[in-house]
Amino acid sequence: TDCPASIGTAVRFPSDWVSGFTGIRSYAQTGLHKGPSQLTLADLDAALIAAFLDDLQASRGTSARSRNVRLAAIHSFFRYAALEVPEHSGLIERVLAIPSKRYERAPIAYLTRVESEALLAAPDLSTWLGRRDRTLLLVALQTGLRVSELIGLRWQDVTLQTGAHVRCLGKGRKQRCTPLRKEAVSALRAWQREQAQGSSAIVFPSTRGGALSRDAVADLLKKHLAQARQQCPSLVEKDITPHGLRHSAAMALLHSGVDCAVIAMWLGHESMDTTQIYLHASLELKQQALDRTTPLSEARGRYRPDDALLAFLKSL
């Protein structure tokens, strides 16, 4: 990809830059009265980009997190530009100095064991859709696959014999294998027999036989959550998205005593920092840590070795 001083329509942006520059051309056109093909790198100074980012939040209601995603893409472009057009190094340095916006992270929404069981009991197993949905939800809750990984799963990626697991291609095109428990294996075997299709077939197809969309997964989850809320009142207060099923899988592992490093590998996290959020999400784990500490009001005991004679007699 070339990076000339002009950033008009001739420039072919990589996909991660597109999100950052979506809207910035029209904003610059309004402010500078220049058409997109007339814009140059010099026009995109720190003041204009900062004003554009502020406008995203003020006029369009963009969240601070989405603003930061745009800024990260813009920073990526300007780091590349620093190598290609060093004569603009001063302008580039000022753009790269624009800080991310701080924001309060919302608590992670996840399902407890009881809530997960209520969700899995919701689909109507007398119907094809109900059996598909329950199997999908069970696999999602047990493996923690991303939605994109789940809907792209094919039977050739599933091993149901000894060492049962699913193989998927995650972020950064990195392949990983996730083990399957007996319940998930049984459900998948029954579902595979019902489909009776080739190894390249989609595991969780739509009614037309193609892959499900993200929206379709969100809709089926919403439908079954509404049913589950009638049996499990604690679900009324929770807004669970398909990604929340991934959070639920991680929290289940954490509550079972699985180390964070293993959970990071299980979920395919690039960095352990991403996995640390689950430690902050569980009040129960914090209470367990607190229970292991000595209260400030309680005097610490002193170690006193056993009497030598008593120790000898006990050893007999």
PDB file of C-alpha atoms in Angstrom:
ATOM      1  CA  THR A   1       0.000   0.000   0.000  1.00  0.00           C
ATOM      2  CA  ASP A   2       1.397   3.376  -0.998  1.00  0.00           C
ATOM      3  CA  CYS A   3       1.209   6.285   1.386  1.00  0.00           C
ATOM      4  CA  PRO A   4       1.559   9.483  -0.627  1.00  0.00           C
ATOM      5  CA  ALA A   5       1.104  12.922   0.848  1.00  0.00           C
ATOM      6  CA  SER A   6      -2.319  13.005  -0.777  1.00  0.00           C
ATOM      7  CA  ILE A   7      -4.828  10.682   0.882  1.00  0.00           C
ATOM      8  CA  GLY A   8      -7.526  10.950  -1.750  1.00  0.00           C
ATOM      9  CA  THR A   9      -9.468   8.174  -3.360  1.00  0.00           C
ATOM     10  CA  ALA A  10      -6.378   6.602  -4.931  1.00  0.00           C
ATOM     11  CA  VAL A  11      -5.098   5.342  -1.577  1.00  0.00           C
ATOM     12  CA  ARG A  12      -5.929   1.691  -0.802  1.00  0.00           C
ATOM     13  CA  PHE A  13      -6.432   1.511   2.962  1.00  0.00           C
ATOM     14  CA  PRO A  14      -5.954  -1.784   4.835  1.00  0.00           C
ATOM     15  CA  SER A  15      -9.158  -2.895   6.557  1.00  0.00           C
ATOM     16  CA  ASP A  16      -8.048  -1.821  10.050  1.00  0.00           C
ATOM     17  CA  TRP A  17      -7.517   1.750   8.803  1.00  0.00           C
ATOM     18  CA  VAL A  18     -10.929   1.955   7.166  1.00  0.00           C
ATOM     19  CA  SER A  19     -12.779   2.029  10.508  1.00  0.00           C
ATOM     20  CA  GLY A  20     -10.588   4.880  11.713  1.00  0.00           C
ATOM     21  CA  PHE A  21     -11.075   6.992   8.603  1.00  0.00           C
ATOM     22  CA  THR A  22     -14.774   6.288   8.134  1.00  0.00           C
ATOM     23  CA  GLY A  23     -16.376   9.678   8.583  1.00  0.00           C
ATOM     24  CA  ILE A  24     -13.159  11.660   8.882  1.00  0.00           C
ATOM     25  CA  ARG A  25     -13.192  12.638   5.200  1.00  0.00           C
ATOM     26  CA  SER A  26     -16.704  14.076   5.359  1.00  0.00           C
ATOM     27  CA  TYR A  27     -15.820  15.844   8.619  1.00  0.00           C
ATOM     28  CA  ALA A  28     -12.683  17.345   7.052  1.00  0.00           C
ATOM     29  CA  GLN A  29     -14.654  18.315   3.950  1.00  0.00           C
ATOM     30  CA  THR A  30     -17.130  20.265   6.084  1.00  0.00           C
ATOM     31  CA  GLY A  31     -14.441  21.964   8.142  1.00  0.00           C
ATOM     32  CA  LEU A  32     -11.857  22.620   5.440  1.00  0.00           C
ATOM     33  CA  HIS A  33     -14.218  22.917   2.434  1.00  0.00           C
ATOM     34  CA  LYS A  34     -12.107  20.433   0.484  1.00  0.00           C
ATOM     35  CA  GLY A  35     -13.272  17.402  -1.431  1.00  0.00           C
ATOM     36  CA  PRO A  36     -11.911  13.978  -0.385  1.00  0.00           C
ATOM     37  CA  SER A  37      -9.549  13.837  -3.372  1.00  0.00           C
ATOM     38  CA  GLN A  38      -8.114  17.249  -2.424  1.00  0.00           C
ATOM     39  CA  LEU A  39      -7.175  16.302   1.138  1.00  0.00           C
ATOM     40  CA  THR A  40      -3.499  15.905   1.943  1.00  0.00           C
ATOM     41  CA  LEU A  41      -1.744  14.443   4.950  1.00  0.00           C
ATOM     42  CA  ALA A  42      -0.926  17.977   6.090  1.00  0.00           C
ATOM     43  CA  ASP A  43      -4.672  18.668   6.416  1.00  0.00           C
ATOM     44  CA  LEU A  44      -5.065  15.879   8.954  1.00  0.00           C
ATOM     45  CA  ASP A  45      -3.306  17.564  11.823  1.00  0.00           C
ATOM     46  CA  ALA A  46      -3.776  16.763  15.508  1.00  0.00           C
ATOM     47  CA  ALA A  47      -6.309  19.568  16.006  1.00  0.00           C
ATOM     48  CA  LEU A  48      -8.604  18.302  13.235  1.00  0.00           C
ATOM     49  CA  ILE A  49      -8.403  14.666  14.350  1.00  0.00           C
ATOM     50  CA  ALA A  50      -9.027  15.550  18.011  1.00  0.00           C
ATOM     51  CA  ALA A  51     -12.029  17.663  16.971  1.00  0.00           C
ATOM     52  CA  PHE A  52     -13.323  14.790  14.818  1.00  0.00           C
ATOM     53  CA  LEU A  53     -13.065  12.335  17.721  1.00  0.00           C
ATOM     54  CA  ASP A  54     -14.843  14.751  20.068  1.00  0.00           C
ATOM     55  CA  ASP A  55     -17.580  15.231  17.464  1.00  0.00           C
ATOM     56  CA  LEU A  56     -18.101  11.465  17.297  1.00  0.00           C
ATOM     57  CA  GLN A  57     -19.057  11.465  20.958  1.00  0.00           C
ATOM     58  CA  ALA A  58     -20.910  14.776  21.084  1.00  0.00           C
ATOM     59  CA  SER A  59     -22.959  14.575  17.876  1.00  0.00           C
ATOM     60  CA  ARG A  60     -23.242  10.868  17.162  1.00  0.00           C
ATOM     61  CA  GLY A  61     -23.332   9.414  20.656  1.00  0.00           C
ATOM     62  CA  THR A  62     -20.287   7.217  20.052  1.00  0.00           C
ATOM     63  CA  SER A  63     -19.008   5.559  23.230  1.00  0.00           C
ATOM     64  CA  ALA A  64     -15.536   6.272  24.585  1.00  0.00           C
ATOM     65  CA  ARG A  65     -14.554   2.705  23.792  1.00  0.00           C
ATOM     66  CA  SER A  66     -15.595   3.029  20.122  1.00  0.00           C
ATOM     67  CA  ARG A  67     -13.800   6.382  19.980  1.00  0.00           C
ATOM     68  CA  ASN A  68     -10.633   4.658  21.158  1.00  0.00           C
ATOM     69  CA  VAL A  69     -11.006   1.985  18.457  1.00  0.00           C
ATOM     70  CA  ARG A  70     -11.152   4.739  15.822  1.00  0.00           C
ATOM     71  CA  LEU A  71      -8.133   6.452  17.356  1.00  0.00           C
ATOM     72  CA  ALA A  72      -6.145   3.193  17.415  1.00  0.00           C
ATOM     73  CA  ALA A  73      -6.778   2.738  13.679  1.00  0.00           C
ATOM     74  CA  ILE A  74      -5.747   6.350  12.998  1.00  0.00           C
ATOM     75  CA  HIS A  75      -2.583   5.865  15.068  1.00  0.00           C
ATOM     76  CA  SER A  76      -1.823   2.705  13.068  1.00  0.00           C
ATOM     77  CA  PHE A  77      -2.031   4.675   9.810  1.00  0.00           C
ATOM     78  CA  PHE A  78       0.178   7.481  11.099  1.00  0.00           C
ATOM     79  CA  ARG A  79       2.826   5.069  12.405  1.00  0.00           C
ATOM     80  CA  TYR A  80       3.019   3.697   8.874  1.00  0.00           C
ATOM     81  CA  ALA A  81       3.083   7.227   7.455  1.00  0.00           C
ATOM     82  CA  ALA A  82       6.066   8.049   9.700  1.00  0.00           C
ATOM     83  CA  LEU A  83       8.123   5.520   7.726  1.00  0.00           C
ATOM     84  CA  GLU A  84       6.879   6.554   4.299  1.00  0.00           C
ATOM     85  CA  VAL A  85       6.727  10.347   4.574  1.00  0.00           C
ATOM     86  CA  PRO A  86       9.255  11.374   7.267  1.00  0.00           C
ATOM     87  CA  GLU A  87       9.038  15.006   6.116  1.00  0.00           C
ATOM     88  CA  HIS A  88       5.713  15.113   8.011  1.00  0.00           C
ATOM     89  CA  SER A  89       7.267  13.740  11.208  1.00  0.00           C
ATOM     90  CA  GLY A  90       6.262  16.764  13.302  1.00  0.00           C
ATOM     91  CA  LEU A  91       2.584  16.484  12.353  1.00  0.00           C
ATOM     92  CA  ILE A  92       2.659  12.696  12.765  1.00  0.00           C
ATOM     93  CA  GLU A  93       4.233  12.926  16.208  1.00  0.00           C
ATOM     94  CA  ARG A  94       1.498  15.296  17.396  1.00  0.00           C
ATOM     95  CA  VAL A  95      -1.245  12.982  16.095  1.00  0.00           C
ATOM     96  CA  LEU A  96       0.347   9.977  17.791  1.00  0.00           C
ATOM     97  CA  ALA A  97       0.390  11.961  21.041  1.00  0.00           C
ATOM     98  CA  ILE A  98      -3.440  12.167  21.106  1.00  0.00           C
ATOM     99  CA  PRO A  99      -4.362  10.048  24.151  1.00  0.00           C
ATOM    100  CA  SER A 100      -7.092   7.441  24.415  1.00  0.00           C
ATOM    101  CA  LYS A 101     -10.182   8.412  26.332  1.00  0.00           C
ATOM    102  CA  ARG A 102     -10.562   6.902  29.767  1.00  0.00           C
ATOM    103  CA  TYR A 103     -13.861   5.249  30.524  1.00  0.00           C
ATOM    104  CA  GLU A 104     -15.456   3.153  33.223  1.00  0.00           C
ATOM    105  CA  ARG A 105     -15.567  -0.512  32.319  1.00  0.00           C
ATOM    106  CA  ALA A 106     -18.975  -2.088  32.761  1.00  0.00           C
ATOM    107  CA  PRO A 107     -19.052  -5.250  34.897  1.00  0.00           C
ATOM    108  CA  ILE A 108     -18.795  -8.457  32.892  1.00  0.00           C
ATOM    109  CA  ALA A 109     -22.184 -10.076  32.346  1.00  0.00           C
ATOM    110  CA  TYR A 110     -22.025 -13.851  32.678  1.00  0.00           C
ATOM    111  CA  LEU A 111     -24.227 -16.778  33.641  1.00  0.00           C
ATOM    112  CA  THR A 112     -23.871 -18.732  36.857  1.00  0.00           C
ATOM    113  CA  ARG A 113     -24.152 -22.524  36.819  1.00  0.00           C
ATOM    114  CA  VAL A 114     -27.845 -22.394  37.785  1.00  0.00           C
ATOM    115  CA  GLU A 115     -28.564 -19.761  35.126  1.00  0.00           C
ATOM    116  CA  SER A 116     -26.707 -21.770  32.475  1.00  0.00           C
ATOM    117  CA  GLU A 117     -28.787 -24.832  33.316  1.00  0.00           C
ATOM    118  CA  ALA A 118     -31.983 -22.765  33.037  1.00  0.00           C
ATOM    119  CA  LEU A 119     -30.904 -21.494  29.608  1.00  0.00           C
ATOM    120  CA  LEU A 120     -30.092 -25.002  28.360  1.00  0.00           C
ATOM    121  CA  ALA A 121     -33.495 -26.222  29.541  1.00  0.00           C
ATOM    122  CA  ALA A 122     -35.315 -23.537  27.526  1.00  0.00           C
ATOM    123  CA  PRO A 123     -35.128 -24.870  23.912  1.00  0.00           C
ATOM    124  CA  ASP A 124     -37.938 -27.183  22.805  1.00  0.00           C
ATOM    125  CA  LEU A 125     -36.208 -30.504  22.074  1.00  0.00           C
ATOM    126  CA  SER A 126     -39.196 -31.809  20.121  1.00  0.00           C
ATOM    127  CA  THR A 127     -38.256 -29.467  17.245  1.00  0.00           C
ATOM    128  CA  TRP A 128     -35.232 -29.363  14.907  1.00  0.00           C
ATOM    129  CA  LEU A 129     -34.529 -25.738  15.833  1.00  0.00           C
ATOM    130  CA  GLY A 130     -34.746 -26.489  19.543  1.00  0.00           C
ATOM    131  CA  ARG A 131     -32.247 -29.344  19.299  1.00  0.00           C
ATOM    132  CA  ARG A 132     -29.880 -27.243  17.199  1.00  0.00           C
ATOM    133  CA  ASP A 133     -30.126 -24.290  19.573  1.00  0.00           C
ATOM    134  CA  ARG A 134     -29.527 -26.357  22.707  1.00  0.00           C
ATOM    135  CA  THR A 135     -26.475 -28.036  21.188  1.00  0.00           C
ATOM    136  CA  LEU A 136     -25.119 -24.667  20.066  1.00  0.00           C
ATOM    137  CA  LEU A 137     -25.672 -23.090  23.493  1.00  0.00           C
ATOM    138  CA  LEU A 138     -24.110 -26.079  25.267  1.00  0.00           C
ATOM    139  CA  VAL A 139     -20.999 -25.987  23.068  1.00  0.00           C
ATOM    140  CA  ALA A 140     -20.728 -22.202  23.494  1.00  0.00           C
ATOM    141  CA  LEU A 141     -21.000 -22.406  27.290  1.00  0.00           C
ATOM    142  CA  GLN A 142     -18.508 -25.252  27.524  1.00  0.00           C
ATOM    143  CA  THR A 143     -15.865 -24.173  25.008  1.00  0.00           C
ATOM    144  CA  GLY A 144     -16.049 -20.376  25.196  1.00  0.00           C
ATOM    145  CA  LEU A 145     -15.725 -20.096  21.401  1.00  0.00           C
ATOM    146  CA  ARG A 146     -16.211 -16.667  19.870  1.00  0.00           C
ATOM    147  CA  VAL A 147     -19.424 -16.241  17.879  1.00  0.00           C
ATOM    148  CA  SER A 148     -17.452 -16.117  14.615  1.00  0.00           C
ATOM    149  CA  GLU A 149     -15.707 -19.383  15.548  1.00  0.00           C
ATOM    150  CA  LEU A 150     -18.981 -21.030  16.560  1.00  0.00           C
ATOM    151  CA  ILE A 151     -20.937 -20.216  13.401  1.00  0.00           C
ATOM    152  CA  GLY A 152     -17.976 -21.164  11.198  1.00  0.00           C
ATOM    153  CA  LEU A 153     -17.526 -24.573  12.829  1.00  0.00           C
ATOM    154  CA  ARG A 154     -17.628 -27.541  10.432  1.00  0.00           C
ATOM    155  CA  TRP A 155     -17.821 -31.239  11.232  1.00  0.00           C
ATOM    156  CA  GLN A 156     -14.268 -31.726   9.988  1.00  0.00           C
ATOM    157  CA  ASP A 157     -13.215 -29.451  12.875  1.00  0.00           C
ATOM    158  CA  VAL A 158     -14.938 -31.651  15.488  1.00  0.00           C
ATOM    159  CA  THR A 159     -13.413 -34.812  16.989  1.00  0.00           C
ATOM    160  CA  LEU A 160     -15.863 -36.901  19.029  1.00  0.00           C
ATOM    161  CA  GLN A 161     -13.701 -39.983  19.643  1.00  0.00           C
ATOM    162  CA  THR A 162     -11.001 -40.328  22.324  1.00  0.00           C
ATOM    163  CA  GLY A 163      -9.586 -36.897  23.095  1.00  0.00           C
ATOM    164  CA  ALA A 164     -12.776 -35.164  21.939  1.00  0.00           C
ATOM    165  CA  HIS A 165     -12.216 -31.537  20.963  1.00  0.00           C
ATOM    166  CA  VAL A 166     -13.107 -28.783  18.529  1.00  0.00           C
ATOM    167  CA  ARG A 167     -10.508 -27.063  16.360  1.00  0.00           C
ATOM    168  CA  CYS A 168     -11.018 -23.476  15.287  1.00  0.00           C
ATOM    169  CA  LEU A 169      -9.223 -20.595  13.633  1.00  0.00           C
ATOM    170  CA  GLY A 170      -9.306 -17.619  15.980  1.00  0.00           C
ATOM    171  CA  LYS A 171      -8.077 -14.043  15.890  1.00  0.00           C
ATOM    172  CA  GLY A 172      -4.877 -13.515  13.957  1.00  0.00           C
ATOM    173  CA  ARG A 173      -5.640 -16.766  12.085  1.00  0.00           C
ATOM    174  CA  LYS A 174      -4.254 -18.729  15.031  1.00  0.00           C
ATOM    175  CA  GLN A 175      -5.499 -22.284  15.324  1.00  0.00           C
ATOM    176  CA  ARG A 176      -6.393 -23.759  18.706  1.00  0.00           C
ATOM    177  CA  CYS A 177      -8.045 -26.918  20.019  1.00  0.00           C
ATOM    178  CA  THR A 178     -10.568 -26.883  22.855  1.00  0.00           C
ATOM    179  CA  PRO A 179     -11.503 -30.079  24.741  1.00  0.00           C
ATOM    180  CA  LEU A 180     -15.116 -31.226  24.984  1.00  0.00           C
ATOM    181  CA  ARG A 181     -16.834 -32.628  28.066  1.00  0.00           C
ATOM    182  CA  LYS A 182     -18.965 -35.788  27.931  1.00  0.00           C
ATOM    183  CA  GLU A 183     -22.264 -33.872  27.873  1.00  0.00           C
ATOM    184  CA  ALA A 184     -21.171 -31.797  24.884  1.00  0.00           C
ATOM    185  CA  VAL A 185     -19.819 -34.892  23.099  1.00  0.00           C
ATOM    186  CA  SER A 186     -23.127 -36.747  23.569  1.00  0.00           C
ATOM    187  CA  ALA A 187     -25.135 -33.764  22.322  1.00  0.00           C
ATOM    188  CA  LEU A 188     -22.901 -33.312  19.268  1.00  0.00           C
ATOM    189  CA  ARG A 189     -23.035 -37.016  18.394  1.00  0.00           C
ATOM    190  CA  ALA A 190     -26.838 -36.980  18.489  1.00  0.00           C
ATOM    191  CA  TRP A 191     -26.909 -33.779  16.440  1.00  0.00           C
ATOM    192  CA  GLN A 192     -24.451 -35.175  13.887  1.00  0.00           C
ATOM    193  CA  ARG A 193     -26.570 -38.312  13.397  1.00  0.00           C
ATOM    194  CA  GLU A 194     -29.611 -36.132  12.800  1.00  0.00           C
ATOM    195  CA  GLN A 195     -27.859 -34.065  10.151  1.00  0.00           C
ATOM    196  CA  ALA A 196     -26.158 -36.995   8.391  1.00  0.00           C
ATOM    197  CA  GLN A 197     -24.111 -34.708   6.137  1.00  0.00           C
ATOM    198  CA  GLY A 198     -20.496 -34.608   4.981  1.00  0.00           C
ATOM    199  CA  SER A 199     -17.488 -33.521   7.022  1.00  0.00           C
ATOM    200  CA  SER A 200     -17.414 -30.113   5.333  1.00  0.00           C
ATOM    201  CA  ALA A 201     -20.976 -29.319   6.425  1.00  0.00           C
ATOM    202  CA  ILE A 202     -21.680 -26.516   8.887  1.00  0.00           C
ATOM    203  CA  VAL A 203     -22.247 -27.863  12.415  1.00  0.00           C
ATOM    204  CA  PHE A 204     -24.958 -25.327  13.250  1.00  0.00           C
ATOM    205  CA  PRO A 205     -26.749 -24.504   9.971  1.00  0.00           C
ATOM    206  CA  SER A 206     -29.663 -22.181   9.379  1.00  0.00           C
ATOM    207  CA  THR A 207     -32.992 -23.584   8.187  1.00  0.00           C
ATOM    208  CA  ARG A 208     -31.719 -23.049   4.633  1.00  0.00           C
ATOM    209  CA  GLY A 209     -28.543 -25.013   5.249  1.00  0.00           C
ATOM    210  CA  GLY A 210     -26.079 -22.114   5.285  1.00  0.00           C
ATOM    211  CA  ALA A 211     -24.090 -20.706   8.179  1.00  0.00           C
ATOM    212  CA  LEU A 212     -25.899 -18.736  10.868  1.00  0.00           C
ATOM    213  CA  SER A 213     -25.273 -14.997  11.062  1.00  0.00           C
ATOM    214  CA  ARG A 214     -24.218 -13.186  14.235  1.00  0.00           C
ATOM    215  CA  ASP A 215     -27.673 -11.625  14.402  1.00  0.00           C
ATOM    216  CA  ALA A 216     -29.299 -15.052  14.171  1.00  0.00           C
ATOM    217  CA  VAL A 217     -27.269 -16.271  17.163  1.00  0.00           C
ATOM    218  CA  ALA A 218     -28.187 -13.120  19.101  1.00  0.00           C
ATOM    219  CA  ASP A 219     -31.871 -13.646  18.266  1.00  0.00           C
ATOM    220  CA  LEU A 220     -31.962 -17.292  19.321  1.00  0.00           C
ATOM    221  CA  LEU A 221     -30.156 -16.453  22.564  1.00  0.00           C
ATOM    222  CA  LYS A 222     -32.611 -13.639  23.276  1.00  0.00           C
ATOM    223  CA  LYS A 223     -35.529 -15.988  22.626  1.00  0.00           C
ATOM    224  CA  HIS A 224     -34.306 -18.719  24.967  1.00  0.00           C
ATOM    225  CA  LEU A 225     -33.259 -16.254  27.672  1.00  0.00           C
ATOM    226  CA  ALA A 226     -36.817 -14.916  27.726  1.00  0.00           C
ATOM    227  CA  GLN A 227     -38.058 -18.469  28.323  1.00  0.00           C
ATOM    228  CA  ALA A 228     -35.369 -19.202  30.935  1.00  0.00           C
ATOM    229  CA  ARG A 229     -36.235 -16.059  32.919  1.00  0.00           C
ATOM    230  CA  GLN A 230     -39.594 -17.587  33.803  1.00  0.00           C
ATOM    231  CA  GLN A 231     -37.798 -20.375  35.684  1.00  0.00           C
ATOM    232  CA  CYS A 232     -34.733 -18.456  36.887  1.00  0.00           C
ATOM    233  CA  PRO A 233     -35.577 -14.968  38.276  1.00  0.00           C
ATOM    234  CA  SER A 234     -31.908 -13.910  38.582  1.00  0.00           C
ATOM    235  CA  LEU A 235     -31.744 -13.776  34.769  1.00  0.00           C
ATOM    236  CA  VAL A 236     -34.203 -10.868  34.741  1.00  0.00           C
ATOM    237  CA  GLU A 237     -31.449  -8.499  35.861  1.00  0.00           C
ATOM    238  CA  LYS A 238     -28.930  -9.709  33.287  1.00  0.00           C
ATOM    239  CA  ASP A 239     -28.430  -8.617  29.693  1.00  0.00           C
ATOM    240  CA  ILE A 240     -26.518 -11.532  28.186  1.00  0.00           C
ATOM    241  CA  THR A 241     -25.130 -11.264  24.662  1.00  0.00           C
ATOM    242  CA  PRO A 242     -23.585 -14.116  22.639  1.00  0.00           C
ATOM    243  CA  HIS A 243     -20.178 -12.922  23.862  1.00  0.00           C
ATOM    244  CA  GLY A 244     -21.559 -13.277  27.389  1.00  0.00           C
ATOM    245  CA  LEU A 245     -21.612 -17.049  26.819  1.00  0.00           C
ATOM    246  CA  ARG A 246     -17.840 -16.853  26.293  1.00  0.00           C
ATOM    247  CA  HIS A 247     -17.549 -14.898  29.547  1.00  0.00           C
ATOM    248  CA  SER A 248     -19.665 -17.569  31.254  1.00  0.00           C
ATOM    249  CA  ALA A 249     -17.301 -20.323  30.092  1.00  0.00           C
ATOM    250  CA  ALA A 250     -14.304 -18.394  31.409  1.00  0.00           C
ATOM    251  CA  MET A 251     -15.934 -17.724  34.780  1.00  0.00           C
ATOM    252  CA  ALA A 252     -16.928 -21.389  35.138  1.00  0.00           C
ATOM    253  CA  LEU A 253     -13.285 -22.381  34.618  1.00  0.00           C
ATOM    254  CA  LEU A 254     -12.104 -19.735  37.072  1.00  0.00           C
ATOM    255  CA  HIS A 255     -14.549 -20.862  39.777  1.00  0.00           C
ATOM    256  CA  SER A 256     -13.345 -24.431  39.255  1.00  0.00           C
ATOM    257  CA  GLY A 257      -9.836 -23.334  40.222  1.00  0.00           C
ATOM    258  CA  VAL A 258      -8.315 -23.309  36.732  1.00  0.00           C
ATOM    259  CA  ASP A 259      -5.261 -21.057  36.483  1.00  0.00           C
ATOM    260  CA  CYS A 260      -5.577 -17.826  34.492  1.00  0.00           C
ATOM    261  CA  ALA A 261      -2.751 -18.874  32.169  1.00  0.00           C
ATOM    262  CA  VAL A 262      -4.697 -22.007  31.195  1.00  0.00           C
ATOM    263  CA  ILE A 263      -7.894 -19.979  30.706  1.00  0.00           C
ATOM    264  CA  ALA A 264      -5.983 -17.599  28.419  1.00  0.00           C
ATOM    265  CA  MET A 265      -4.873 -20.545  26.257  1.00  0.00           C
ATOM    266  CA  TRP A 266      -8.388 -22.028  26.373  1.00  0.00           C
ATOM    267  CA  LEU A 267      -9.956 -18.809  25.082  1.00  0.00           C
ATOM    268  CA  GLY A 268      -7.160 -18.006  22.643  1.00  0.00           C
ATOM    269  CA  HIS A 269      -6.213 -14.729  24.308  1.00  0.00           C
ATOM    270  CA  GLU A 270      -3.126 -13.038  22.904  1.00  0.00           C
ATOM    271  CA  SER A 271      -2.269 -11.498  26.275  1.00  0.00           C
ATOM    272  CA  MET A 272      -2.821 -12.570  29.878  1.00  0.00           C
ATOM    273  CA  ASP A 273      -4.007  -9.011  30.577  1.00  0.00           C
ATOM    274  CA  THR A 274      -7.218  -9.797  28.692  1.00  0.00           C
ATOM    275  CA  THR A 275      -7.895 -12.751  30.979  1.00  0.00           C
ATOM    276  CA  GLN A 276      -7.311 -10.757  34.164  1.00  0.00           C
ATOM    277  CA  ILE A 277     -10.712  -9.065  33.775  1.00  0.00           C
ATOM    278  CA  TYR A 278     -12.364 -12.273  34.962  1.00  0.00           C
ATOM    279  CA  LEU A 279     -10.526 -12.087  38.284  1.00  0.00           C
ATOM    280  CA  HIS A 280     -12.124  -8.692  38.921  1.00  0.00           C
ATOM    281  CA  ALA A 281     -15.594  -9.874  37.913  1.00  0.00           C
ATOM    282  CA  SER A 282     -16.184 -12.478  40.612  1.00  0.00           C
ATOM    283  CA  LEU A 283     -17.246 -11.262  44.045  1.00  0.00           C
ATOM    284  CA  GLU A 284     -17.166 -14.870  45.244  1.00  0.00           C
ATOM    285  CA  LEU A 285     -13.459 -15.224  44.431  1.00  0.00           C
ATOM    286  CA  LYS A 286     -12.726 -11.949  46.184  1.00  0.00           C
ATOM    287  CA  GLN A 287     -14.583 -13.206  49.265  1.00  0.00           C
ATOM    288  CA  GLN A 288     -12.557 -16.433  49.212  1.00  0.00           C
ATOM    289  CA  ALA A 289      -9.345 -14.395  49.106  1.00  0.00           C
ATOM    290  CA  LEU A 290     -10.589 -12.259  52.004  1.00  0.00           C
ATOM    291  CA  ASP A 291     -11.436 -15.352  54.057  1.00  0.00           C
ATOM    292  CA  ARG A 292      -7.814 -16.490  53.772  1.00  0.00           C
ATOM    293  CA  THR A 293      -6.497 -13.292  55.345  1.00  0.00           C
ATOM    294  CA  THR A 294      -6.113 -12.573  59.065  1.00  0.00           C
ATOM    295  CA  PRO A 295      -8.525  -9.921  60.439  1.00  0.00           C
ATOM    296  CA  LEU A 296      -6.771  -6.782  61.708  1.00  0.00           C
ATOM    297  CA  SER A 297      -8.400  -7.177  65.129  1.00  0.00           C
ATOM    298  CA  GLU A 298      -7.082 -10.718  65.530  1.00  0.00           C
ATOM    299  CA  ALA A 299      -3.676 -11.116  67.125  1.00  0.00           C
ATOM    300  CA  ARG A 300      -1.210 -13.164  65.140  1.00  0.00           C
ATOM    301  CA  GLY A 301      -0.089 -16.376  66.815  1.00  0.00           C
ATOM    302  CA  ARG A 302       3.566 -17.264  67.309  1.00  0.00           C
ATOM    303  CA  TYR A 303       5.032 -20.523  66.144  1.00  0.00           C
ATOM    304  CA  ARG A 304       6.059 -22.805  68.994  1.00  0.00           C
ATOM    305  CA  PRO A 305       7.910 -26.004  68.128  1.00  0.00           C
ATOM    306  CA  ASP A 306       6.663 -29.252  69.675  1.00  0.00           C
ATOM    307  CA  ASP A 307       8.359 -30.517  72.786  1.00  0.00           C
ATOM    308  CA  ALA A 308      11.196 -32.833  71.751  1.00  0.00           C
ATOM    309  CA  LEU A 309       9.983 -35.669  73.992  1.00  0.00           C
ATOM    310  CA  LEU A 310       6.371 -35.399  72.759  1.00  0.00           C
ATOM    311  CA  ALA A 311       7.561 -35.296  69.165  1.00  0.00           C
ATOM    312  CA  PHE A 312       9.591 -38.469  69.754  1.00  0.00           C
ATOM    313  CA  LEU A 313       6.641 -40.269  71.373  1.00  0.00           C
ATOM    314  CA  LYS A 314       4.308 -39.246  68.506  1.00  0.00           C
ATOM    315  CA  SER A 315       6.734 -40.663  65.989  1.00  0.00           C
ATOM    316  CA  LEU A 316       6.673 -44.135  67.585  1.00  0.00           C
TER     317      LEU A 316
END
